[in-house]
C-alpha atoms as a printed R data frame, in Angstrom:
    type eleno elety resid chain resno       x       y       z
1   ATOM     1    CA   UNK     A     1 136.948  72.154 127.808
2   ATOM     2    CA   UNK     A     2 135.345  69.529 129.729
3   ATOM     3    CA   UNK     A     3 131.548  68.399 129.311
4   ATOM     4    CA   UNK     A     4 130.407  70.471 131.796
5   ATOM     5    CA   UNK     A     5 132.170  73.878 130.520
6   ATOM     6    CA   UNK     A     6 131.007  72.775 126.637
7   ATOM     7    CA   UNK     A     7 127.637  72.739 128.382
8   ATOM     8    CA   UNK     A     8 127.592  75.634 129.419
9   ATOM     9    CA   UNK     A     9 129.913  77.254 126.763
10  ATOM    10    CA   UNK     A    10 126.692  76.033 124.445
11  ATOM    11    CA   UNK     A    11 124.154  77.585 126.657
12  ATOM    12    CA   UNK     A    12 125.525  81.110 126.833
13  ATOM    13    CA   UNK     A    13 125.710  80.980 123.027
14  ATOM    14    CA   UNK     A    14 122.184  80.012 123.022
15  ATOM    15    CA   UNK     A    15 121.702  82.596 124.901
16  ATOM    16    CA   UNK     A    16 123.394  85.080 123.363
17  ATOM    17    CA   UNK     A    17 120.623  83.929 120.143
18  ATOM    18    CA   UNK     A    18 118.056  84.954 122.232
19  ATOM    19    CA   UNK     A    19 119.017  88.026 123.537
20  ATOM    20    CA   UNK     A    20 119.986  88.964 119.936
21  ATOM    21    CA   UNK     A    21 116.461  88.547 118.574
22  ATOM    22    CA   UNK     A    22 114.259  90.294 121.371
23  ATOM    23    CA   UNK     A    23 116.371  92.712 120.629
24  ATOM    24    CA   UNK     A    24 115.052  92.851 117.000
25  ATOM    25    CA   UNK     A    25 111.766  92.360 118.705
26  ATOM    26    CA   UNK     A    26 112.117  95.443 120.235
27  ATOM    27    CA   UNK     A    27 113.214  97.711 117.270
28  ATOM    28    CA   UNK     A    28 110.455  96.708 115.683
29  ATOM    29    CA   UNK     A    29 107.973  97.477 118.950
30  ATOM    30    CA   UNK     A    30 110.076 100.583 118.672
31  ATOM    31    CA   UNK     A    31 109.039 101.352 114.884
32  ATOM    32    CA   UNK     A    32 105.482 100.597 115.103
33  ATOM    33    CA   UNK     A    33 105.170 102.767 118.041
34  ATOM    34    CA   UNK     A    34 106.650 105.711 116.315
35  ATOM    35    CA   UNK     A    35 104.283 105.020 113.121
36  ATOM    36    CA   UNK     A    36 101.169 104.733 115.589
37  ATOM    37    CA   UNK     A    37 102.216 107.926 117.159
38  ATOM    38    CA   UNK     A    38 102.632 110.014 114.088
39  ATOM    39    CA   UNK     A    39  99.541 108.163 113.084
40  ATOM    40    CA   UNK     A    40  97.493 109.275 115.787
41  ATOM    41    CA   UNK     A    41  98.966 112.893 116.207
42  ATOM    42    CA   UNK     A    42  97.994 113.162 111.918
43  ATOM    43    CA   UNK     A    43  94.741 111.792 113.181
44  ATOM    44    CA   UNK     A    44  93.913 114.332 115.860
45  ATOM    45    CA   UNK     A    45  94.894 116.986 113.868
46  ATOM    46    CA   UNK     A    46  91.999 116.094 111.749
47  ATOM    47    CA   UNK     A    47  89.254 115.644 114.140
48  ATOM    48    CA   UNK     A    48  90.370 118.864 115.739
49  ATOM    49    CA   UNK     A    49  89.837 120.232 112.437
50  ATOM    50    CA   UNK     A    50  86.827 118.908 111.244
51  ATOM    51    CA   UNK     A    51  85.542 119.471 115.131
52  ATOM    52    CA   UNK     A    52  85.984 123.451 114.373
53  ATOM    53    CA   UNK     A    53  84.692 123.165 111.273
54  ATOM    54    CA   UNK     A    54  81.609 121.525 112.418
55  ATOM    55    CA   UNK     A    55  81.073 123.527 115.449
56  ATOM    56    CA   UNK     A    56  81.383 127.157 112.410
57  ATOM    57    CA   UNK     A    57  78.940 125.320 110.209
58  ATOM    58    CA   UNK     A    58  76.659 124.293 113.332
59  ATOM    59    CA   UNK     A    59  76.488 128.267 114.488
60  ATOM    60    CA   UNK     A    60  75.892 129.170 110.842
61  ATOM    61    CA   UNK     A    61  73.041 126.990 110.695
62  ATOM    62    CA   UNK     A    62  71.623 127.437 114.123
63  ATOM    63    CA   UNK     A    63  72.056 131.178 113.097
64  ATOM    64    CA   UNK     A    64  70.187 131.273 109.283
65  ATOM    65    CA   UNK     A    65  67.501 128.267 110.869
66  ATOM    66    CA   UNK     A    66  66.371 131.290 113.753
67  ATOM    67    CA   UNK     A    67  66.266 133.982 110.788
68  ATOM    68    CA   UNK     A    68  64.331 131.653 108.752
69  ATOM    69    CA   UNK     A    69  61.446 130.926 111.678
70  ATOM    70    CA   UNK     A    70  61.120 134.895 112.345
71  ATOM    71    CA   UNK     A    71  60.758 135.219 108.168
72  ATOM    72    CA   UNK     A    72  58.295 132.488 108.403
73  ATOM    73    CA   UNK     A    73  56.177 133.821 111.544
74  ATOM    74    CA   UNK     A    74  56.303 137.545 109.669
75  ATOM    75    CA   UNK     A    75  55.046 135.945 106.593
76  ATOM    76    CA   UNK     A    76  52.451 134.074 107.969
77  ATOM    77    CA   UNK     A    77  50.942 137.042 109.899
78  ATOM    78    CA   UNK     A    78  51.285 139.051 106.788
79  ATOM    79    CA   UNK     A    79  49.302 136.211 104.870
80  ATOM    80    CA   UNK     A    80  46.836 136.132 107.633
81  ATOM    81    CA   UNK     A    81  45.784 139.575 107.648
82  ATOM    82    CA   UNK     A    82  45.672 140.129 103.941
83  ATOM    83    CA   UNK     A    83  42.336 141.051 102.436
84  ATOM    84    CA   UNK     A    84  40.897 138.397 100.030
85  ATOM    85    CA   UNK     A    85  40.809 140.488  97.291
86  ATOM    86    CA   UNK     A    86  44.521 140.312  97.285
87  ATOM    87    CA   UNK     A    87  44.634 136.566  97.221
88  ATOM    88    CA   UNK     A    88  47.563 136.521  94.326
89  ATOM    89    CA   UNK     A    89  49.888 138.423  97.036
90  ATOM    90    CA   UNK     A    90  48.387 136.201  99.775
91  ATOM    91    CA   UNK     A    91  49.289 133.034  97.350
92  ATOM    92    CA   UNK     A    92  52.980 134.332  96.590
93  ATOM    93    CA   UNK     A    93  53.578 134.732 100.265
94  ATOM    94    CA   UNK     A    94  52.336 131.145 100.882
95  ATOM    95    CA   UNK     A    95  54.768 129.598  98.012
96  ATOM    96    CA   UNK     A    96  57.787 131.926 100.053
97  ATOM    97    CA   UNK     A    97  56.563 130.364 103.262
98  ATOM    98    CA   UNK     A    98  56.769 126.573 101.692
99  ATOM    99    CA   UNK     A    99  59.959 127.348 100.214
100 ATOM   100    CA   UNK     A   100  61.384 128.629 103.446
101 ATOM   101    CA   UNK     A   101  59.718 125.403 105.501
102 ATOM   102    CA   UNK     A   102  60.997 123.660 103.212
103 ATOM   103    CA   UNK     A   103  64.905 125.159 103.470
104 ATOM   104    CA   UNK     A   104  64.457 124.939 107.054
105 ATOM   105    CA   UNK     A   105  63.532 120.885 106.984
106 ATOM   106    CA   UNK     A   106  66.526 120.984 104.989
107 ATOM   107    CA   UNK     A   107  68.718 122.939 107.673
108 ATOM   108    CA   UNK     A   108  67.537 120.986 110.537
109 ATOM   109    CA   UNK     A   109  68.517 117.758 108.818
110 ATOM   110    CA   UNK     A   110  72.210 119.604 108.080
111 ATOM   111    CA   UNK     A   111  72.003 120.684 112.138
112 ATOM   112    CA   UNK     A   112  71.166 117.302 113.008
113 ATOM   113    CA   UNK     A   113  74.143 115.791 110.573
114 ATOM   114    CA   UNK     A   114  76.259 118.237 112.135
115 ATOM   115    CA   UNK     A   115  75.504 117.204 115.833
116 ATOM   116    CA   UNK     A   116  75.913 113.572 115.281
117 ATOM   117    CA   UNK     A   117  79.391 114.675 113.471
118 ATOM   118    CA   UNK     A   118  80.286 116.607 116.785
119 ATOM   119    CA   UNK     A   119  79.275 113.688 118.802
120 ATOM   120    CA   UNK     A   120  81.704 111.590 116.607
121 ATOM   121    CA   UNK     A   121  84.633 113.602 116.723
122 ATOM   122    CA   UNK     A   122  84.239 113.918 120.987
123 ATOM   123    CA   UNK     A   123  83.773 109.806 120.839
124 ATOM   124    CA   UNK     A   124  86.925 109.488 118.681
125 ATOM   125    CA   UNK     A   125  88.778 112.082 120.885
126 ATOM   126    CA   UNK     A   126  88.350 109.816 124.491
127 ATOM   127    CA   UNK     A   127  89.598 106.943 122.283
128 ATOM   128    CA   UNK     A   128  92.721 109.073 121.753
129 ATOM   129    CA   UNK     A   129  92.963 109.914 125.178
130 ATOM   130    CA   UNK     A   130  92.835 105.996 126.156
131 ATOM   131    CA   UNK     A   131  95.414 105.346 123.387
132 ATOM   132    CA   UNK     A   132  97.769 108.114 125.148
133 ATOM   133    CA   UNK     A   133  97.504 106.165 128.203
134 ATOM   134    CA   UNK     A   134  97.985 103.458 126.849
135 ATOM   135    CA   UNK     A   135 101.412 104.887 125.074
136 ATOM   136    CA   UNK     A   136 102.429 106.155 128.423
137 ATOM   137    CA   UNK     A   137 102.681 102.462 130.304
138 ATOM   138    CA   UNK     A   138 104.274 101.269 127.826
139 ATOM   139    CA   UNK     A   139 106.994 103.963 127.728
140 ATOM   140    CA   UNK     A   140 107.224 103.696 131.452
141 ATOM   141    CA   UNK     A   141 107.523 100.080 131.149
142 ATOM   142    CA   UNK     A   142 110.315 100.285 128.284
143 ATOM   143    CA   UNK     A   143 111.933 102.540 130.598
144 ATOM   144    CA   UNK     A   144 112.189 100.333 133.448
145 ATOM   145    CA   UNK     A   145 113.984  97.766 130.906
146 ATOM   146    CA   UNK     A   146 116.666 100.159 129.871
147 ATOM   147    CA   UNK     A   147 117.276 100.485 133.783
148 ATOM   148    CA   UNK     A   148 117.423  96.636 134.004
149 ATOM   149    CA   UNK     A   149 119.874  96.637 130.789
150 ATOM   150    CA   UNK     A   150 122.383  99.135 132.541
151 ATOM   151    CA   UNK     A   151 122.091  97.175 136.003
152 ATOM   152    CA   UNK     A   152 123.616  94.292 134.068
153 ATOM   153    CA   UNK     A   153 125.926  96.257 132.055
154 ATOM   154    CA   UNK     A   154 126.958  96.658 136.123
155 ATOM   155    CA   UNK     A   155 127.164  93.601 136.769
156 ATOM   156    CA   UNK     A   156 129.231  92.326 133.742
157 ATOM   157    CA   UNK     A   157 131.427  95.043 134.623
158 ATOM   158    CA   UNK     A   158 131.999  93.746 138.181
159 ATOM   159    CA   UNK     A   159 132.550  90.530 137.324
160 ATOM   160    CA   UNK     A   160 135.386  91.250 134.614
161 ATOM   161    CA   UNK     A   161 136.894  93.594 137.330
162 ATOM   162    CA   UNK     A   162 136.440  90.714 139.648
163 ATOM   163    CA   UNK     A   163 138.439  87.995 137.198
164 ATOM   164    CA   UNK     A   164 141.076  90.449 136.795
165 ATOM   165    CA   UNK     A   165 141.613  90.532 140.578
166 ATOM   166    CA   UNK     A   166 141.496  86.970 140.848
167 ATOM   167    CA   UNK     A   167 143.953  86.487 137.836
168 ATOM   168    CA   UNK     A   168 146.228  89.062 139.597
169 ATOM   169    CA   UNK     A   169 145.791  87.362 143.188
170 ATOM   170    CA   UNK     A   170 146.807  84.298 141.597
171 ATOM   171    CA   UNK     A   171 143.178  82.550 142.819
172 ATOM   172    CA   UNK     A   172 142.137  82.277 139.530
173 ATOM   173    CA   UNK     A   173 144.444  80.365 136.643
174 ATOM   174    CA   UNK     A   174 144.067  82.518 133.244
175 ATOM   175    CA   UNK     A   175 143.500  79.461 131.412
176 ATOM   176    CA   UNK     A   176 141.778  76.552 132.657
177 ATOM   177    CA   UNK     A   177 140.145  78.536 136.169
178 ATOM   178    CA   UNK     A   178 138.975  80.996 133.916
179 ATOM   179    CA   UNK     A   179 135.999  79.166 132.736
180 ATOM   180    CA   UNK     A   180 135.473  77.614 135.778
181 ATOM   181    CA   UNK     A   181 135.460  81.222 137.585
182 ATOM   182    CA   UNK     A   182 133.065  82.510 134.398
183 ATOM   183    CA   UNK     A   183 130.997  79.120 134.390
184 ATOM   184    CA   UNK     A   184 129.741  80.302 138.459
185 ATOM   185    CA   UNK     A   185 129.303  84.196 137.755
186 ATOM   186    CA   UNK     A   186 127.720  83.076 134.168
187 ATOM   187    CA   UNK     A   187 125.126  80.646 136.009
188 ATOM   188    CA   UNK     A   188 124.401  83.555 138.809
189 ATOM   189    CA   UNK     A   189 124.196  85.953 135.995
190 ATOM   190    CA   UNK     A   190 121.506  83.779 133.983
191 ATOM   191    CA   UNK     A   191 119.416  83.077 137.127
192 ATOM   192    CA   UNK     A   192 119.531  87.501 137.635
193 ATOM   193    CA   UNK     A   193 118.644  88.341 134.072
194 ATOM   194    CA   UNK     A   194 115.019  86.841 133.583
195 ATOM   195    CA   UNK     A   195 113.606  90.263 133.444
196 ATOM   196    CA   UNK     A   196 116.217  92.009 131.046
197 ATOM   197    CA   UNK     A   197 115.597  93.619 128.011
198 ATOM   198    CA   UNK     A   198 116.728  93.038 124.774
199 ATOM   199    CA   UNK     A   199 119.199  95.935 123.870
200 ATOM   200    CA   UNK     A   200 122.040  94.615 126.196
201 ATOM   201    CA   UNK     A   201 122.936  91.995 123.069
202 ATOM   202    CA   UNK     A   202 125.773  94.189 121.678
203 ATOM   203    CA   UNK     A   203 127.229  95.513 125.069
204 ATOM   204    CA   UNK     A   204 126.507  92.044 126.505
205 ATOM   205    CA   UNK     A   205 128.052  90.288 124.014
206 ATOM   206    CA   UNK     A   206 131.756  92.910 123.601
207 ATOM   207    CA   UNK     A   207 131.663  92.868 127.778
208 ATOM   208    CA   UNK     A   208 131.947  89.220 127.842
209 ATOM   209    CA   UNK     A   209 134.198  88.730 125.279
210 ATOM   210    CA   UNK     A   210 136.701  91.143 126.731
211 ATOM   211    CA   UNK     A   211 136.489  89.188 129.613
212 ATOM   212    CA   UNK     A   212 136.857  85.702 128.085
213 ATOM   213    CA   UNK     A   213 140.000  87.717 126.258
214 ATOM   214    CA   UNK     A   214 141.027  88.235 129.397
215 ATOM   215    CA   UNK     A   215 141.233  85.234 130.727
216 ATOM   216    CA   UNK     A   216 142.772  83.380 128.199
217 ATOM   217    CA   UNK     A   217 145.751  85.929 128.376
């Protein structure tokens, strides 16, 4: 090799380093993406549960809370028009109507609970929504690197076809011209691959071996 070829030689290896750990980058972008999905789908499952739920218990109590104000208007109108010589009766009622003023305190605190708890849930479910979106770039954007990756599985492919023509033709020298030849399609490959992704490592790396093979035949 001369200077210029162990230059280079050095580079591509470097190279090769770095194409070899975005690619474990992007296993692990892979992995975590896959956890956070089944994450979130586990998690909506739950608010959609707990949503029904709440919304039962919420018509349950909505339900008992309008029985509980007719019992309480009855009784008072009963208390009202009781004679005073039946002021035991008239004090029983008044003991059921604190007891049922008192359940119903205690039912509109449970609505209220229940409301927030709704409101929650619906607050929880737009932030699921935005997370989807979210998920959806970035699988449109990991798709538009696996087309970059198989554009330069292209290209490496045209360029061995290339060296074997040249070889053939007798323009290229199998030895010596073949770095030379892969030293000019290697710098115009590095100056087209700034926005590849990191799975072409393996089919990048057998591609260009073949072809150094090759070219040393």
């Amino acid at each position: 090799f001369g200077v210029i070829n162990l230059l280079i030689l050095l580079e591509f290896i470097s190279f090769l380093f770095d194409v070899s750990r975005l690619q474990s980058q992007l296993r692990k972008c892979y992995s975590r993406m896959e956890l956070r999905q089944v994450q979130y789908d586990e998690e909506v499952n739950a608010f959609r549960r707990e949503s029904e739920e709440a919304k039962l218990q919420l018509t349950k109590v909505k339900s008992r809370l309008s029985e509980l104000e007719k019992e309480c208007i009855a009784y008072r109108e009963k208390a009202m028009a009781v004679d005073a010589n039946r002021n035991s009766a008239v004090a029983s009622s008044l003991e059921k109507i604190s007891a049922q003023e008192r359940e119903i305190a205690t039912l509109r605190n449970d609505l209220e609970r229940h409301m927030q708890l709704v409101k929650n849930l619906e607050r929880m479910k737009k932030e699921y929504e935005f997370l989807e979106l979210q998920n959806e770039a970035l699988n449109a954007k990991l798709d538009s690197k696996e087309a970059t990756i198989r554009d330069l599985e292209d290209n490496i492919h045209t360029m061995k076809m290339d060296t074997s023509r040249k070889i053939e033709s007798g323009s290229v020298t199998p030895k010596a011209d073949a770095f030379s030849f892969f030293d000019a399609e290697h710098m115009k490959f590095l100056s087209n691959s700034k926005e590849t992704n990191a799975r072409e490592t393996v089919s990048f790396y057998y591609l260009i071996t073949d072809l150094m093979e090759d070219c040393m035949i």
